[in-house]
PDB file of C-alpha atoms in Angstrom:
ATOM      1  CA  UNK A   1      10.662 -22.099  -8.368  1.00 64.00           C
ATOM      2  CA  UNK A   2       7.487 -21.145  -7.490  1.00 91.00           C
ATOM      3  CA  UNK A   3       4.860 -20.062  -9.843  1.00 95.00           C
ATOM      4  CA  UNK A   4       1.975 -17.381  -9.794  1.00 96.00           C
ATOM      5  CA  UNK A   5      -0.875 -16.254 -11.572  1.00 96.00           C
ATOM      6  CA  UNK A   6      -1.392 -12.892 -12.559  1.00 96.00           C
ATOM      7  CA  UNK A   7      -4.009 -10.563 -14.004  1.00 96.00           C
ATOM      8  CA  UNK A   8      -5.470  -7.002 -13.614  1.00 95.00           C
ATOM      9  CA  UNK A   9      -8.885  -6.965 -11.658  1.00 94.00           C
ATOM     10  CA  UNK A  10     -11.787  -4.780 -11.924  1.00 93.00           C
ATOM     11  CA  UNK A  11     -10.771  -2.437  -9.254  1.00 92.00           C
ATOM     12  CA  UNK A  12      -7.650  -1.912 -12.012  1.00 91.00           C
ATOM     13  CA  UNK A  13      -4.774  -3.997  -9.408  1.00 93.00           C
ATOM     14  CA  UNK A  14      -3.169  -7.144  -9.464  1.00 96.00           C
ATOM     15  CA  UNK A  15      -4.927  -9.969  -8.749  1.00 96.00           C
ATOM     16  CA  UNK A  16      -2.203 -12.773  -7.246  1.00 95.00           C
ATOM     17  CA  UNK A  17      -3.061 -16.319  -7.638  1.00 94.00           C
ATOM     18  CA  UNK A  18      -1.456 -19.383  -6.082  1.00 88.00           C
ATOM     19  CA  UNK A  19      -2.158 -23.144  -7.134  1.00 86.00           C
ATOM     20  CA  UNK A  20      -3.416 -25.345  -4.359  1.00 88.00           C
ATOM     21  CA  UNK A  21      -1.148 -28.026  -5.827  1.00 87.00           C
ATOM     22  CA  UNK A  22      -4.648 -29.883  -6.785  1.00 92.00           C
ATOM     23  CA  UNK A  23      -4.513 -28.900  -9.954  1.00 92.00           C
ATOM     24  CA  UNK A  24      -0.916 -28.033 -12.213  1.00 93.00           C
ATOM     25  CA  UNK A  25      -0.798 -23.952 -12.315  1.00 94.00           C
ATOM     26  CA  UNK A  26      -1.688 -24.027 -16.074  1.00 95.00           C
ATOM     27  CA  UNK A  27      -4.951 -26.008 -15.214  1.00 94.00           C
ATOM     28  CA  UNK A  28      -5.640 -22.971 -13.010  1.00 94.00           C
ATOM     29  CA  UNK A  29      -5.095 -20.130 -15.204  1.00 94.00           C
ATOM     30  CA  UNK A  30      -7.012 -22.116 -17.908  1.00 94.00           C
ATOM     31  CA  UNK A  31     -10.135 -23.108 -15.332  1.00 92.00           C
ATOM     32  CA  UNK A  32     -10.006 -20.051 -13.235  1.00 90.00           C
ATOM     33  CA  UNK A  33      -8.460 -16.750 -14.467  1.00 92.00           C
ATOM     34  CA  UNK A  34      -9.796 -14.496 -16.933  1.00 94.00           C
ATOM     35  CA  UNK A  35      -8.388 -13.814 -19.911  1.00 91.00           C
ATOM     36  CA  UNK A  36      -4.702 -12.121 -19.813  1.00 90.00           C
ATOM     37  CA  UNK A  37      -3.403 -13.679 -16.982  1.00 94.00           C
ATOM     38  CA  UNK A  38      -0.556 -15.002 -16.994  1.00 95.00           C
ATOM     39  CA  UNK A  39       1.815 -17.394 -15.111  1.00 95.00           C
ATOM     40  CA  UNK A  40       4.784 -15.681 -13.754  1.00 95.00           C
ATOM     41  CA  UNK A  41       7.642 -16.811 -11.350  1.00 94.00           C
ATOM     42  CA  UNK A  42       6.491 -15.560  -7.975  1.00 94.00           C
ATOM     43  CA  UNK A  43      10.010 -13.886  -7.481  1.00 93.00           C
ATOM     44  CA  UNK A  44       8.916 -11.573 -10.177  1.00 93.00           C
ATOM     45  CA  UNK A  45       6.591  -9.800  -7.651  1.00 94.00           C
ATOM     46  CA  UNK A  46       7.990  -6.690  -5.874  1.00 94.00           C
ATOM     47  CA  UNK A  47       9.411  -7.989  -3.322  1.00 93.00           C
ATOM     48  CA  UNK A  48       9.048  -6.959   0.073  1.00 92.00           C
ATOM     49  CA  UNK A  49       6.226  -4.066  -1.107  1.00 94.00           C
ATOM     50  CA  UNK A  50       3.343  -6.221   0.502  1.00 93.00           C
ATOM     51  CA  UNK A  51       2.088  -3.155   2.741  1.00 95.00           C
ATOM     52  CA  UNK A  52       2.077  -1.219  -1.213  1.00 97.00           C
ATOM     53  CA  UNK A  53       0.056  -3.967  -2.426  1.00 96.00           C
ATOM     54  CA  UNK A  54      -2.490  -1.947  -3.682  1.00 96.00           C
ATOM     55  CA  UNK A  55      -0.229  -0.279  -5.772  1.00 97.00           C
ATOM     56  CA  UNK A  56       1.161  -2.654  -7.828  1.00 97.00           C
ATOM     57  CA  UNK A  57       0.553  -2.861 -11.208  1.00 96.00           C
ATOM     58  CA  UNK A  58       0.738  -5.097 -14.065  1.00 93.00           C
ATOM     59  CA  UNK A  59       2.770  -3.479 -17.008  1.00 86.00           C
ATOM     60  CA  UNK A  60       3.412  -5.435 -20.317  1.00 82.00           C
ATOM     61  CA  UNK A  61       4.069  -8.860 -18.204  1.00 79.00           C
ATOM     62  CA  UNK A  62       5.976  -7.765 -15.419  1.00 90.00           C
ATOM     63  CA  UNK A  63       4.168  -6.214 -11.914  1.00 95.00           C
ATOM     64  CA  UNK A  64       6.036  -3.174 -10.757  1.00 95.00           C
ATOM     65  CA  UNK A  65       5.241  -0.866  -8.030  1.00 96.00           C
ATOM     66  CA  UNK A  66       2.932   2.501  -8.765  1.00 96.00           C
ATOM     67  CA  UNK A  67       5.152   5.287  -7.082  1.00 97.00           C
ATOM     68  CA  UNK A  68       2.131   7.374  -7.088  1.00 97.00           C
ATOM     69  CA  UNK A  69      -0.492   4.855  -6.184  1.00 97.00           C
ATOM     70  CA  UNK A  70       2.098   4.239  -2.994  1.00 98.00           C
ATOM     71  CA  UNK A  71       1.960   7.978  -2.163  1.00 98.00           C
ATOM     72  CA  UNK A  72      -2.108   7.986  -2.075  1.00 98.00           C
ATOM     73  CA  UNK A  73      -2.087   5.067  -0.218  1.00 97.00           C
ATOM     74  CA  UNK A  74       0.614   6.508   2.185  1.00 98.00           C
ATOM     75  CA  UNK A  75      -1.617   9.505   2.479  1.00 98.00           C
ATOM     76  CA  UNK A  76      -4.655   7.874   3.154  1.00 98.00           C
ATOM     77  CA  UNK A  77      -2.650   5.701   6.316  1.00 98.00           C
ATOM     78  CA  UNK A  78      -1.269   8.696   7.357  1.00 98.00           C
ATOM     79  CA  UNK A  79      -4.593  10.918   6.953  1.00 98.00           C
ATOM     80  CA  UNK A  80      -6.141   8.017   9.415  1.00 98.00           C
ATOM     81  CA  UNK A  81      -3.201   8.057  11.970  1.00 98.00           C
ATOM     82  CA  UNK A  82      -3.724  11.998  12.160  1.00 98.00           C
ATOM     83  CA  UNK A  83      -7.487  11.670  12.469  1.00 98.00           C
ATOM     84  CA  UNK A  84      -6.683   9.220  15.254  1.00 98.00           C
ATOM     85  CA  UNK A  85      -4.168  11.484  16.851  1.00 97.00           C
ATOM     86  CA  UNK A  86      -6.098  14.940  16.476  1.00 97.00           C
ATOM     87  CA  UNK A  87      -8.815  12.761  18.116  1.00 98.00           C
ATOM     88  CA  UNK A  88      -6.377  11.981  21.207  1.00 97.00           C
ATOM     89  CA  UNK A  89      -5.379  15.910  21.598  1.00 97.00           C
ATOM     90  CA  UNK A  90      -9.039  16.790  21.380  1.00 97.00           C
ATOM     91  CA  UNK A  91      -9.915  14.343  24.518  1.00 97.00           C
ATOM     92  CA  UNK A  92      -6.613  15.709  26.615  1.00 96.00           C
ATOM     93  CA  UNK A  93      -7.902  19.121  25.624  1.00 95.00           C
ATOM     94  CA  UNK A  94     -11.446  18.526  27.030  1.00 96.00           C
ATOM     95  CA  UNK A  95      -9.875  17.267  30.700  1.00 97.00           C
ATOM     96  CA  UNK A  96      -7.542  19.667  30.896  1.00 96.00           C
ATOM     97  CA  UNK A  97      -4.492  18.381  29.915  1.00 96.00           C
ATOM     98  CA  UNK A  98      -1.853  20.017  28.216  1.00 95.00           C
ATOM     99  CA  UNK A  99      -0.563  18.259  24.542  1.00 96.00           C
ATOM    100  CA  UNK A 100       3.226  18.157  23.968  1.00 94.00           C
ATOM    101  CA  UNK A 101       2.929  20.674  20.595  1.00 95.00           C
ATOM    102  CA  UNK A 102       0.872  23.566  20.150  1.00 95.00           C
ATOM    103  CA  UNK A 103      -1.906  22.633  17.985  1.00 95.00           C
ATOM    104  CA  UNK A 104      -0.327  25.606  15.668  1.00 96.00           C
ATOM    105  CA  UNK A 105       2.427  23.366  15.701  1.00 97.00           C
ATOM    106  CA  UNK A 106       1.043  20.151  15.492  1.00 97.00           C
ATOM    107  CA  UNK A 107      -1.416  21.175  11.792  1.00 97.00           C
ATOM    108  CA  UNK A 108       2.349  22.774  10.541  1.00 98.00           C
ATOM    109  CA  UNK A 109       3.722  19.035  11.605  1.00 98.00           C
ATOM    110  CA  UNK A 110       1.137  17.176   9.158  1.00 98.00           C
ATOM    111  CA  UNK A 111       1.511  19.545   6.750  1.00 98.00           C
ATOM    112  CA  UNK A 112       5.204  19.005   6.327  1.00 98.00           C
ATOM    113  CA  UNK A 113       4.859  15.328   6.851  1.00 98.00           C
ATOM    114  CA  UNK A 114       2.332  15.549   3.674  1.00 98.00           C
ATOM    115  CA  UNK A 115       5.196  17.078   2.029  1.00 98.00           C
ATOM    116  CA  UNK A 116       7.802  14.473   2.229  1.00 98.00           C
ATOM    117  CA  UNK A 117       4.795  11.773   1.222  1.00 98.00           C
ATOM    118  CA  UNK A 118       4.863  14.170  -2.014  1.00 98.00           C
ATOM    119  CA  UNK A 119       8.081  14.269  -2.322  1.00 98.00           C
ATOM    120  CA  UNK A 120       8.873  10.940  -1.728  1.00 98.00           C
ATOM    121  CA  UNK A 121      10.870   8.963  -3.949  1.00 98.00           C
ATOM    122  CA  UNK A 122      11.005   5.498  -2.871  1.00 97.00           C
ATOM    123  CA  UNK A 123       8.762   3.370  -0.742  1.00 97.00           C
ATOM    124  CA  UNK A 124      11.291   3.440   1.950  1.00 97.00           C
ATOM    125  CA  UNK A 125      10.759   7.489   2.281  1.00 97.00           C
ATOM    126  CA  UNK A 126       6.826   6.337   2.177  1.00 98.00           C
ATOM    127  CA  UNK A 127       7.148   4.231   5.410  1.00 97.00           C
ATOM    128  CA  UNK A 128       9.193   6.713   7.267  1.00 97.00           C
ATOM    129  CA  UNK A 129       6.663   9.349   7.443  1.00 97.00           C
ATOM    130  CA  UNK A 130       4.325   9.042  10.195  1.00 97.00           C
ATOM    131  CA  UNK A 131       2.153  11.459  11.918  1.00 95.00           C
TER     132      UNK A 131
END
């Protein structure tokens, strides 16, 4: 069983700390953590959420997964993958190439992709979304 440290940072997320095997994992939390972290068995951490990391939270000793911290982060990936592709259309525009959507078609896309991020219920919806 592996063992973790955890603790709620100044940015207000979970701050995950491993033992180097140096020191025992209570030495750690006593020498380097501040106060109200605690040692937790790493299996305890959402598992599988690591691209949500910023989104977990600690809540009365356990670290569960924000739902709606998820959904801002999804947003912000998917805001930067539609900069990135708006940015692609733009340059086929300017040579005279032709896009696959209408750009009509294309805003009314991301719109309804923002949507499902809203109305997402999981972080499995989260990751299906893309632009």
């Amino acid at each position: 069983m592996t063992q973790v440290i955890v603790y709620t940072n100044d940015n207000g997320n979970v701050s995950v700390c491993h033992s180097s095997g140096e020191l025992p994992i209570e030495d750690v939390l006593a020498k380097d953590c501040p106060e109200g972290a605690t040692i937790i068995d790493a299996n305890a951490l959402p598992q599988g959420e690591d691209d949500f990391f910023n989104a977990w939270r600690l809540v009365d000793g356990p670290v569960v997964l924000d739902l709606a911290a998820a959904k801002s982060l999804a947003v912000s990936r998917f805001n930067n993958d539609a900069k990135i592709e708006a940015a692609e259309r733009a340059k086929n525009t300017s040579i005279g190439i032709d896009n696959d959507v209408s750009d009509a078609d294309f805003l009314a896309s991301l719109t309804a992709k923002r949507l499902e991020i809203d109305a997402a219920t999981s972080t499995a919806e989260l990751r299906a979304v893309k632009v």
